[in-house]
CSV table of C-alpha atoms (C1' of nucleotides) in Angstrom, one decimal:
chain,number,residue,atom,x,y,z
A,22,MET,CA,122.8,156.6,101.7
A,23,ILE,CA,119.6,155.5,100.2
A,24,MET,CA,118.5,152.0,101.1
A,25,ASN,CA,120.9,151.8,104.0
A,26,ASP,CA,118.5,150.1,106.3
A,27,LYS,CA,117.7,147.4,103.9
A,28,LYS,CA,121.5,146.9,103.3
A,29,ASP,CA,122.1,146.6,107.0
A,30,ILE,CA,119.4,144.0,107.4
A,31,LYS,CA,120.9,142.0,104.6
A,32,LYS,CA,124.4,142.3,106.2
A,33,GLU,CA,122.9,141.1,109.4
A,34,THR,CA,121.4,138.1,107.7
A,35,ILE,CA,124.8,137.2,106.2
A,36,LEU,CA,126.5,137.6,109.5
A,37,THR,CA,124.0,135.3,111.2
A,38,VAL,CA,124.8,132.6,108.7
A,39,ALA,CA,128.5,133.2,108.7
A,40,GLU,CA,128.6,133.2,112.5
A,41,LYS,CA,127.4,129.7,112.7
A,42,PHE,CA,130.0,128.5,110.2
A,43,PHE,CA,132.8,130.2,112.0
A,44,ALA,CA,131.7,128.8,115.3
A,45,ARG,CA,131.7,125.3,114.0
A,46,PHE,CA,134.6,125.3,111.5
A,47,GLY,CA,136.7,128.3,112.3
A,48,LEU,CA,137.9,131.0,109.9
A,49,ARG,CA,140.0,128.7,107.7
A,50,LYS,CA,137.6,125.9,107.1
A,51,THR,CA,134.6,128.1,106.4
A,52,THR,CA,134.1,128.8,102.7
A,53,MET,CA,132.5,131.8,101.0
A,54,ASP,CA,130.6,129.3,98.8
A,55,GLU,CA,129.1,127.7,101.8
A,56,ILE,CA,128.0,131.0,103.4
A,57,ALA,CA,126.5,132.1,100.1
A,58,LYS,CA,124.7,128.8,99.5
A,59,THR,CA,123.3,128.7,103.1
A,60,ALA,CA,122.2,132.4,102.9
A,61,ARG,CA,120.6,131.6,99.5
A,62,ILE,CA,122.5,134.3,97.6
A,63,GLY,CA,125.2,134.3,95.0
A,64,LYS,CA,128.8,134.4,96.2
A,65,SER,CA,129.4,137.6,94.3
A,66,THR,CA,126.6,139.2,96.3
A,67,LEU,CA,128.6,138.4,99.4
A,68,TYR,CA,131.3,140.6,98.0
A,69,TYR,CA,128.9,143.4,97.5
A,70,TYR,CA,128.3,143.6,101.2
A,71,PHE,CA,131.7,142.6,102.5
A,72,LYS,CA,135.1,143.1,101.0
A,73,SER,CA,136.6,139.8,102.1
A,74,LYS,CA,136.2,136.7,104.2
A,75,GLU,CA,138.3,138.3,106.9
A,76,ASP,CA,136.0,141.3,106.7
A,77,ILE,CA,133.0,139.1,107.6
A,78,PHE,CA,135.0,137.4,110.4
A,79,ALA,CA,135.9,140.8,111.7
A,80,ALA,CA,132.3,141.9,111.7
A,81,VAL,CA,131.4,138.7,113.6
A,82,ILE,CA,134.0,139.5,116.2
A,83,ARG,CA,132.8,143.1,116.5
A,84,LYS,CA,129.2,141.8,116.9
A,85,GLU,CA,130.4,139.4,119.6
A,86,SER,CA,132.2,142.3,121.3
A,87,ARG,CA,129.0,144.4,121.3
A,88,ILE,CA,127.1,141.5,123.0
A,89,LEU,CA,129.8,141.2,125.6
A,90,LYS,CA,129.8,145.0,126.0
A,91,SER,CA,126.0,145.1,126.7
A,92,LYS,CA,126.4,142.1,129.0
A,93,LEU,CA,129.0,144.0,130.9
A,94,GLU,CA,127.0,147.2,131.1
A,95,GLU,CA,124.0,145.3,132.3
A,96,ASN,CA,125.9,143.6,135.1
A,97,ILE,CA,127.8,146.8,136.0
A,98,ALA,CA,124.5,148.6,136.3
A,99,ARG,CA,123.2,145.9,138.6
A,100,ALA,CA,126.1,146.3,140.9
A,101,ALA,CA,125.6,148.6,143.8
A,102,ASN,CA,129.1,150.0,144.5
A,103,PRO,CA,132.5,150.4,142.7
A,104,ARG,CA,133.9,147.3,144.3
A,105,GLU,CA,131.1,145.1,143.1
A,106,LYS,CA,131.2,146.8,139.7
A,107,LEU,CA,134.9,145.9,139.3
A,108,SER,CA,134.2,142.4,140.5
A,109,ALA,CA,131.3,142.0,138.1
A,110,TYR,CA,133.4,143.4,135.2
A,111,VAL,CA,136.2,140.9,135.6
A,112,LEU,CA,134.0,137.9,136.3
A,113,THR,CA,131.5,138.6,133.5
A,114,ARG,CA,134.3,139.1,131.0
A,115,MET,CA,136.1,135.9,131.9
A,116,LYS,CA,133.0,133.8,132.1
A,117,HIS,CA,131.8,135.1,128.8
A,118,LEU,CA,135.0,134.0,127.1
A,119,LYS,CA,134.7,130.6,128.7
A,120,GLU,CA,131.1,130.2,127.4
A,121,LEU,CA,132.2,131.5,124.0
A,122,SER,CA,134.8,128.8,123.8
A,123,ASN,CA,132.1,126.1,124.1
A,124,TYR,CA,130.1,127.6,121.3
A,125,TYR,CA,133.1,128.5,119.1
A,126,SER,CA,134.7,125.1,119.2
A,127,SER,CA,137.4,126.3,116.8
A,128,LEU,CA,138.4,129.2,119.1
A,129,THR,CA,141.0,127.2,121.1
A,130,ASP,CA,142.6,125.6,118.0
A,131,GLU,CA,142.8,128.8,116.0
A,132,TYR,CA,143.7,131.1,118.9
A,133,PRO,CA,147.4,131.2,118.2
A,134,GLU,CA,146.9,131.3,114.4
A,135,HIS,CA,144.6,134.3,114.4
A,136,TYR,CA,145.8,135.9,117.6
A,137,SER,CA,147.1,139.1,116.1
A,138,PHE,CA,144.2,139.5,113.7
A,139,VAL,CA,141.6,139.1,116.5
A,140,GLU,CA,143.6,141.4,118.7
A,141,ARG,CA,143.6,144.1,115.9
A,142,THR,CA,139.9,143.7,115.4
A,143,ARG,CA,139.2,143.9,119.1
A,144,GLU,CA,141.2,147.2,119.5
A,145,ASP,CA,138.0,149.2,119.9
A,146,PHE,CA,136.7,146.9,122.5
A,147,THR,CA,140.0,147.1,124.4
A,148,LYS,CA,139.7,150.8,124.4
A,149,TYR,CA,136.2,150.4,125.8
A,150,GLU,CA,137.5,148.1,128.4
A,151,ILE,CA,140.2,150.5,129.6
A,152,ASP,CA,137.7,153.4,129.6
A,153,THR,CA,135.1,151.5,131.5
A,154,LEU,CA,137.6,150.3,134.1
A,155,LYS,CA,139.0,153.8,134.5
A,156,THR,CA,135.5,155.0,135.1
A,157,ILE,CA,134.8,152.4,137.7
A,158,LEU,CA,138.2,153.1,139.4
A,159,ALA,CA,137.6,156.8,139.3
A,160,GLU,CA,134.2,156.5,140.8
A,161,GLY,CA,135.7,154.4,143.5
A,162,ILE,CA,138.3,157.0,144.3
A,163,GLU,CA,135.6,159.7,144.3
A,164,LYS,CA,133.5,157.8,146.7
A,165,GLY,CA,136.6,157.2,148.9
A,166,VAL,CA,136.5,153.4,148.6
A,167,PHE,CA,139.5,153.1,146.3
A,168,GLN,CA,143.0,154.5,146.7
A,169,ILE,CA,144.9,154.5,143.4
A,170,ALA,CA,147.8,156.7,142.4
A,171,ASP,CA,147.5,156.2,138.6
A,172,VAL,CA,144.2,155.1,137.3
A,173,ASP,CA,145.4,154.7,133.7
A,174,THR,CA,148.1,152.3,134.5
A,175,ALA,CA,146.0,150.4,136.9
A,176,ALA,CA,143.2,149.9,134.3
A,177,GLN,CA,145.8,148.9,131.7
A,178,ALA,CA,147.3,146.4,134.1
A,179,ILE,CA,143.9,144.8,134.8
A,180,VAL,CA,143.2,144.5,131.1
A,181,ILE,CA,146.5,142.9,130.2
A,182,THR,CA,146.1,140.5,133.1
A,183,MET,CA,142.7,139.5,131.9
A,184,LYS,CA,144.0,139.0,128.3
A,185,GLY,CA,146.9,137.0,129.7
A,186,LEU,CA,144.6,134.6,131.4
A,187,GLU,CA,142.5,134.1,128.3
A,188,TYR,CA,144.7,131.4,126.7
A,189,PRO,CA,145.2,129.3,129.8
A,190,LEU,CA,141.4,129.6,130.4
A,191,LEU,CA,140.7,128.3,126.9
A,192,LEU,CA,143.1,125.5,127.3
A,193,GLN,CA,141.3,124.8,130.6
A,194,GLU,CA,144.8,124.3,132.0
A,195,ASP,CA,143.5,124.5,135.5
A,196,ALA,CA,139.8,124.2,134.6
A,197,GLY,CA,138.0,124.3,137.9
A,198,ASN,CA,140.9,126.1,139.5
A,199,MET,CA,140.6,129.0,137.1
A,200,GLU,CA,137.5,130.6,138.6
A,201,ASP,CA,139.0,130.3,142.1
A,202,THR,CA,142.2,132.0,140.8
A,203,ILE,CA,140.2,134.9,139.4
A,204,HIS,CA,138.5,135.3,142.7
A,205,ASN,CA,141.8,135.2,144.5
A,206,LEU,CA,143.3,137.8,142.1
A,207,LEU,CA,140.2,140.0,142.6
A,208,ASN,CA,140.7,139.7,146.4
A,209,ILE,CA,144.4,140.7,146.1
A,210,LEU,CA,143.4,143.4,143.7
A,211,PHE,CA,140.8,144.8,146.0
A,212,LYS,CA,143.1,144.8,149.0
A,213,GLY,CA,145.5,146.6,146.7
A,214,ILE,CA,143.2,149.5,145.8
A,215,GLU,CA,140.8,149.7,148.7
A,216,SER,CA,141.4,152.7,150.8
A,217,ARG,CA,141.6,151.9,154.5
A,218,PRO,CA,140.6,154.2,157.3
B,2,MET,CA,175.5,102.4,140.5
B,3,ILE,CA,179.1,101.9,139.2
B,4,MET,CA,180.4,104.4,136.7
B,5,ASN,CA,177.5,106.8,137.5
B,6,ASP,CA,179.7,109.9,137.4
B,7,LYS,CA,181.0,109.0,134.0
B,8,LYS,CA,177.5,108.3,132.8
B,9,ASP,CA,176.3,111.7,134.1
B,10,ILE,CA,179.1,113.4,132.3
B,11,LYS,CA,178.2,111.8,129.1
B,12,LYS,CA,174.6,112.6,129.6
B,13,GLU,CA,175.6,116.2,130.2
B,14,THR,CA,177.6,116.2,126.9
B,15,ILE,CA,174.5,114.9,125.0
B,16,LEU,CA,172.3,117.6,126.6
B,17,THR,CA,174.7,120.3,125.6
B,18,VAL,CA,174.5,119.2,122.0
B,19,ALA,CA,170.8,118.6,122.1
B,20,GLU,CA,170.1,122.0,123.7
B,21,LYS,CA,171.6,123.9,120.8
B,22,PHE,CA,169.5,122.0,118.3
B,23,PHE,CA,166.3,122.5,120.2
B,24,ALA,CA,167.1,126.1,120.6
B,25,ARG,CA,167.6,126.6,116.8
B,26,PHE,CA,165.1,124.2,115.4
B,27,GLY,CA,162.6,123.3,118.1
B,28,LEU,CA,161.6,119.8,119.3
B,29,ARG,CA,160.0,118.7,116.0
B,30,LYS,CA,162.7,119.6,113.6
B,31,THR,CA,165.5,118.4,115.7
B,32,THR,CA,166.4,114.8,114.8
B,33,MET,CA,168.1,112.1,116.8
B,34,ASP,CA,170.5,111.4,114.0
B,35,GLU,CA,171.7,115.0,114.0
B,36,ILE,CA,172.2,115.0,117.7
B,37,ALA,CA,174.1,111.7,117.5
B,38,LYS,CA,176.3,112.8,114.6
B,39,THR,CA,177.2,116.1,116.3
B,40,ALA,CA,177.9,114.4,119.6
B,41,ARG,CA,180.0,111.9,117.6
B,42,ILE,CA,178.2,108.9,119.0
B,43,GLY,CA,176.0,106.3,117.5
B,44,LYS,CA,172.3,106.9,117.5
B,45,SER,CA,171.7,103.8,119.5
B,46,THR,CA,174.0,105.1,122.2
B,47,LEU,CA,171.6,108.0,122.6
B,48,TYR,CA,169.0,105.6,123.6
B,49,TYR,CA,171.3,104.0,126.1
B,50,TYR,CA,171.3,107.4,128.0
B,51,PHE,CA,167.8,108.6,127.2
B,52,LYS,CA,164.7,106.7,126.6
B,53,SER,CA,163.3,109.0,123.9
B,54,LYS,CA,163.6,112.3,122.1
B,55,GLU,CA,161.0,113.8,124.4
B,56,ASP,CA,163.0,112.5,127.3
B,57,ILE,CA,166.0,114.6,126.2
B,58,PHE,CA,163.8,117.6,125.6
B,59,ALA,CA,162.4,117.2,129.1
B,60,ALA,CA,165.9,117.0,130.5
B,61,VAL,CA,166.8,120.2,128.7
B,62,ILE,CA,163.7,121.9,130.2
B,63,ARG,CA,164.6,120.7,133.7
B,64,LYS,CA,168.2,121.9,133.2
B,65,GLU,CA,166.8,125.3,132.1
B,66,SER,CA,164.6,125.3,135.2
B,67,ARG,CA,167.5,124.7,137.4
B,68,ILE,CA,169.4,127.6,135.9
B,69,LEU,CA,166.3,129.9,136.4
B,70,LYS,CA,166.0,128.5,140.0
B,71,SER,CA,169.6,129.4,140.9
B,72,LYS,CA,169.1,132.8,139.2
B,73,LEU,CA,166.0,133.4,141.3
B,74,GLU,CA,167.8,132.3,144.5
B,75,GLU,CA,170.7,134.5,143.8
B,76,ASN,CA,168.5,137.5,143.2
B,77,ILE,CA,166.3,136.8,146.2
B,78,ALA,CA,169.3,136.5,148.5
B,79,ARG,CA,170.5,139.8,147.2
B,80,ALA,CA,167.2,141.5,148.2
B,81,ALA,CA,167.1,143.0,151.6
B,82,ASN,CA,163.4,142.6,152.6
B,83,PRO,CA,160.4,140.6,151.6
B,84,ARG,CA,159.0,143.3,149.4
B,85,GLU,CA,162.2,143.4,147.4
B,86,LYS,CA,162.4,139.7,147.3
B,87,LEU,CA,158.9,139.3,145.9
B,88,SER,CA,159.7,142.1,143.3
B,89,ALA,CA,163.0,140.4,142.4
B,90,TYR,CA,161.2,137.1,142.0
B,91,VAL,CA,158.6,138.2,139.6
B,92,LEU,CA,160.9,140.4,137.6
B,93,THR,CA,163.7,137.9,137.3
B,94,ARG,CA,161.3,135.2,136.3
B,95,MET,CA,159.6,137.2,133.5
B,96,LYS,CA,162.8,138.7,132.2
B,97,HIS,CA,164.4,135.2,132.1
B,98,LEU,CA,161.6,133.9,129.9
B,99,LYS,CA,162.0,136.9,127.7
B,100,GLU,CA,165.7,136.3,127.3
B,101,LEU,CA,165.1,132.6,126.7
B,102,SER,CA,162.7,133.4,123.8
B,103,ASN,CA,165.6,135.2,122.1
B,104,TYR,CA,167.8,132.1,122.3
B,105,TYR,CA,165.1,129.6,121.8
B,106,SER,CA,163.8,131.0,118.5
B,107,SER,CA,161.4,128.2,118.2
B,108,LEU,CA,159.9,128.7,121.6
B,109,THR,CA,157.2,131.1,120.4
B,110,ASP,CA,156.2,129.0,117.4
B,111,GLU,CA,156.0,125.7,119.3
B,112,TYR,CA,154.5,127.2,122.5
B,113,PRO,CA,150.9,126.1,121.7
B,114,GLU,CA,152.0,122.8,120.2
B,115,HIS,CA,154.0,121.7,123.2
B,116,TYR,CA,152.2,123.7,125.9
B,117,SER,CA,150.9,120.8,127.9
B,118,PHE,CA,154.1,118.7,127.6
B,119,VAL,CA,156.3,121.6,128.8
B,120,GLU,CA,153.8,122.3,131.6
B,121,ARG,CA,153.9,118.7,132.7
B,122,THR,CA,157.7,118.7,132.7
B,123,ARG,CA,157.8,122.0,134.6
B,124,GLU,CA,155.5,120.6,137.4
B,125,ASP,CA,158.4,120.4,139.8
B,126,PHE,CA,159.5,123.9,139.1
B,127,THR,CA,156.0,125.1,139.6
B,128,LYS,CA,155.9,123.5,143.0
B,129,TYR,CA,159.2,125.2,143.7
B,130,GLU,CA,157.7,128.5,142.6
B,131,ILE,CA,154.7,128.2,144.9
B,132,ASP,CA,156.9,127.1,147.8
B,133,THR,CA,159.3,129.9,147.4
B,134,LEU,CA,156.6,132.5,147.0
B,135,LYS,CA,154.9,131.1,150.1
B,136,THR,CA,158.2,131.4,152.0
B,137,ILE,CA,158.6,135.0,150.9
B,138,LEU,CA,155.0,135.9,151.8
B,139,ALA,CA,155.2,134.1,155.1
B,140,GLU,CA,158.4,136.0,156.0
B,141,GLY,CA,156.7,139.2,155.1
B,142,ILE,CA,153.8,138.4,157.4
B,143,GLU,CA,156.2,137.4,160.2
B,144,LYS,CA,158.1,140.7,159.8
B,145,GLY,CA,154.8,142.6,159.8
B,146,VAL,CA,155.2,144.1,156.3
B,147,PHE,CA,152.7,141.9,154.6
B,148,GLN,CA,149.1,141.2,155.5
B,149,ILE,CA,147.6,138.2,153.8
B,150,ALA,CA,144.8,136.0,154.9
B,151,ASP,CA,145.6,132.9,152.8
B,152,VAL,CA,149.3,132.5,151.8
B,153,ASP,CA,148.6,129.4,149.7
B,154,THR,CA,146.0,131.0,147.4
B,155,ALA,CA,148.0,134.2,147.2
B,156,ALA,CA,151.1,132.3,146.0
B,157,GLN,CA,149.0,130.3,143.6
B,158,ALA,CA,147.4,133.4,142.2
B,159,ILE,CA,150.7,135.0,141.6
B,160,VAL,CA,152.1,131.9,139.8
B,161,ILE,CA,149.1,131.6,137.5
B,162,THR,CA,149.2,135.3,136.7
B,163,MET,CA,152.9,134.9,135.7
B,164,LYS,CA,152.1,131.9,133.6
B,165,GLY,CA,149.2,133.7,132.0
B,166,LEU,CA,151.5,136.6,131.0
B,167,GLU,CA,154.0,134.2,129.4
B,168,TYR,CA,152.4,133.8,126.0
B,169,PRO,CA,151.6,137.5,125.5
B,170,LEU,CA,155.2,138.2,126.5
B,171,LEU,CA,156.5,135.8,124.0
B,172,LEU,CA,154.3,137.2,121.2
B,173,GLN,CA,155.6,140.6,122.3
B,174,GLU,CA,152.1,141.7,122.1
B,175,ASP,CA,152.9,144.9,123.9
B,176,ALA,CA,156.7,144.6,123.8
B,177,GLY,CA,157.9,147.6,125.6
B,178,ASN,CA,154.6,147.9,127.4
B,179,MET,CA,155.1,144.5,129.1
B,180,GLU,CA,157.8,145.5,131.6
B,181,ASP,CA,155.8,148.5,132.6
B,182,THR,CA,152.7,146.3,133.0
B,183,ILE,CA,154.6,143.9,135.3
B,184,HIS,CA,155.8,146.8,137.4
B,185,ASN,CA,152.2,148.1,137.6
B,186,LEU,CA,150.9,144.7,138.6
B,187,LEU,CA,153.6,144.5,141.3
B,188,ASN,CA,152.6,147.9,142.6
B,189,ILE,CA,149.0,146.9,142.8
B,190,LEU,CA,150.0,143.6,144.3
B,191,PHE,CA,152.2,145.3,147.0
B,192,LYS,CA,149.4,147.7,147.9
B,193,GLY,CA,147.3,144.6,148.2
B,194,ILE,CA,149.4,142.7,150.7
B,195,GLU,CA,151.3,145.4,152.5
B,196,SER,CA,150.2,145.9,156.0
B,197,ARG,CA,149.5,149.5,156.9
B,198,PRO,CA,149.8,151.0,160.3
C,15,DA,C1',121.5,153.9,90.9
C,16,DT,C1',121.4,149.8,93.5
C,17,DT,C1',121.6,145.1,93.9
C,18,DT,C1',122.3,140.3,92.1
C,19,DC,C1',124.7,136.7,90.0
C,20,DG,C1',126.8,133.5,86.5
C,21,DA,C1',131.0,132.8,84.4
C,22,DC,C1',135.7,133.2,85.0
C,23,DT,C1',140.7,133.4,87.0
C,24,DG,C1',144.8,132.8,89.4
C,25,DT,C1',146.1,130.8,93.5
C,26,DT,C1',145.8,127.3,97.5
C,27,DT,C1',144.5,123.3,99.2
C,28,DT,C1',143.8,118.5,98.8
C,29,DC,C1',144.9,114.0,97.3
C,30,DG,C1',147.0,109.9,95.9
C,31,DT,C1',151.3,107.9,95.7
C,32,DA,C1',156.2,107.0,95.6
C,33,DT,C1',160.1,108.0,98.3
C,34,DT,C1',162.8,109.5,101.9
C,35,DA,C1',163.6,110.6,106.8
C,36,DT,C1',163.0,109.6,111.3
C,37,DG,C1',162.2,107.5,116.1
C,38,DG,C1',163.0,103.7,118.1
C,39,DT,C1',164.7,98.4,118.7
C,40,DC,C1',167.8,94.5,118.9
C,41,DG,C1',171.5,91.5,119.1
C,42,DA,C1',176.2,91.4,118.8
C,43,DA,C1',180.6,93.4,119.7
C,44,DA,C1',183.9,96.1,122.4
D,17,DT,C1',178.6,98.4,131.1
D,18,DT,C1',178.8,100.8,127.0
D,19,DT,C1',178.7,101.2,121.9
D,20,DC,C1',176.9,100.7,117.5
D,21,DG,C1',175.6,98.9,112.8
D,22,DA,C1',171.8,96.9,110.8
D,23,DC,C1',167.1,96.9,110.8
D,24,DC,C1',161.9,98.1,111.1
D,25,DA,C1',157.5,100.3,111.2
D,26,DT,C1',155.8,104.6,110.8
D,27,DA,C1',155.8,109.5,109.8
D,28,DA,C1',157.2,113.2,107.2
D,29,DT,C1',158.0,114.9,102.6
D,30,DA,C1',158.0,115.6,97.6
D,31,DC,C1',155.3,116.0,93.7
D,32,DG,C1',152.2,116.2,90.0
D,33,DA,C1',147.2,116.2,89.1
D,34,DA,C1',142.7,117.4,90.4
D,35,DA,C1',139.6,119.9,93.1
D,36,DA,C1',138.4,123.8,95.9
D,37,DC,C1',138.9,128.3,97.0
D,38,DA,C1',138.9,133.6,97.5
D,39,DG,C1',138.1,137.1,94.9
D,40,DT,C1',136.9,139.7,90.1
D,41,DC,C1',134.1,141.5,86.3
D,42,DG,C1',130.7,142.7,83.3
D,43,DA,C1',126.1,142.1,82.4
D,44,DA,C1',121.4,141.5,83.8
D,45,DA,C1',117.7,142.4,87.0
D,46,DT,C1',115.4,145.6,90.1
DNA sequence: ATTTCGACTGTTTTCGTATTATGGTCGAAA
DNA sequence: TTTCGACCATAATACGAAAACAGTCGAAAT
């Protein structure tokens, strides 16, 4: 456990370099030699800090997930009530992905190719998503603004719907339409769970 | 316009042959020579009835859309009230795609590759979907069981959500989970549009 | 003990090229 | 009107050689 701070800093440096390559060239076309050269270290050193290229990629995904997580928490905290929190959650999440797809130009191309790998890597984030949504929904029930029979399944349904909309969103299938659609879905969703006097 | 019946019959024969090839090998790996040989006609004859390979593929898609359409209409007619109609619509549509993916083994692989082409070809079907959903929703409003401000956007939101769920459904990302998810979504949806006393 | 790396390896990817397969055309024949 | 054989330009494939690649290892540096 000695020198762990120093090791983490170095890992971070490597990730910063790797991130840029993955963004521009994707997983397949990014080479370990390039990462090593750009980071000014030997390629072998890379393998001292990470066990494989996929491992680095996974670390980048997890880092990205942490950024989104803090973004979500920030926007949720800003929201005044459960309704606004839920709205902020869905909108922030979908907008973030959209922005990401501009930076990660390879994201759209490699989406099908690496779908299951990314999904496996995001497992923790997905758990976080469900937990957070459950918390928001539960808070809404407690405050008497939501009326939901099964919070678990409701949270799961929301997550799967958001995931489902990811690919069409990346393909910009309906481009401008998409944000409207999300708003409409939110409206229907709210009418669906809002308790009425 | 002479001999149009005979021509249509021949076209139908070609489609039946082509369909099986597309199902087993997908669009790319199916060759015009194979279709011609199996249909026992010259390849040039194929081009007398269809203007390109994609044209045949599009015809197969449209045929499949018609089948789904009649399936939908059958199940909608069977349903007693707007709520059951809407439920039947969504479930029939999603189950049909799932069944189709068993038959069309290439569907999953080629989904990203031909996404935009299939989408363009399905445009008419998509219009039908929105129209049908609007009719169901309008009927629900008229009978006082639904309460929706904007029928158009609601119908659109439902269609886009169903489309969004297609790819995860094909990838069987949550396999058994998927049908449950659709049910959950339907439940939320219903709570969202049902009028309450 | 931790960290770094050069040299190495077995496997993929790339590349140039020759060859085949394929989508599509055309004019003639039925 | 319908059919098709012969034909064409292009795209896919096959293949061997060369290059690039992910990952290993033992030794050197810290």
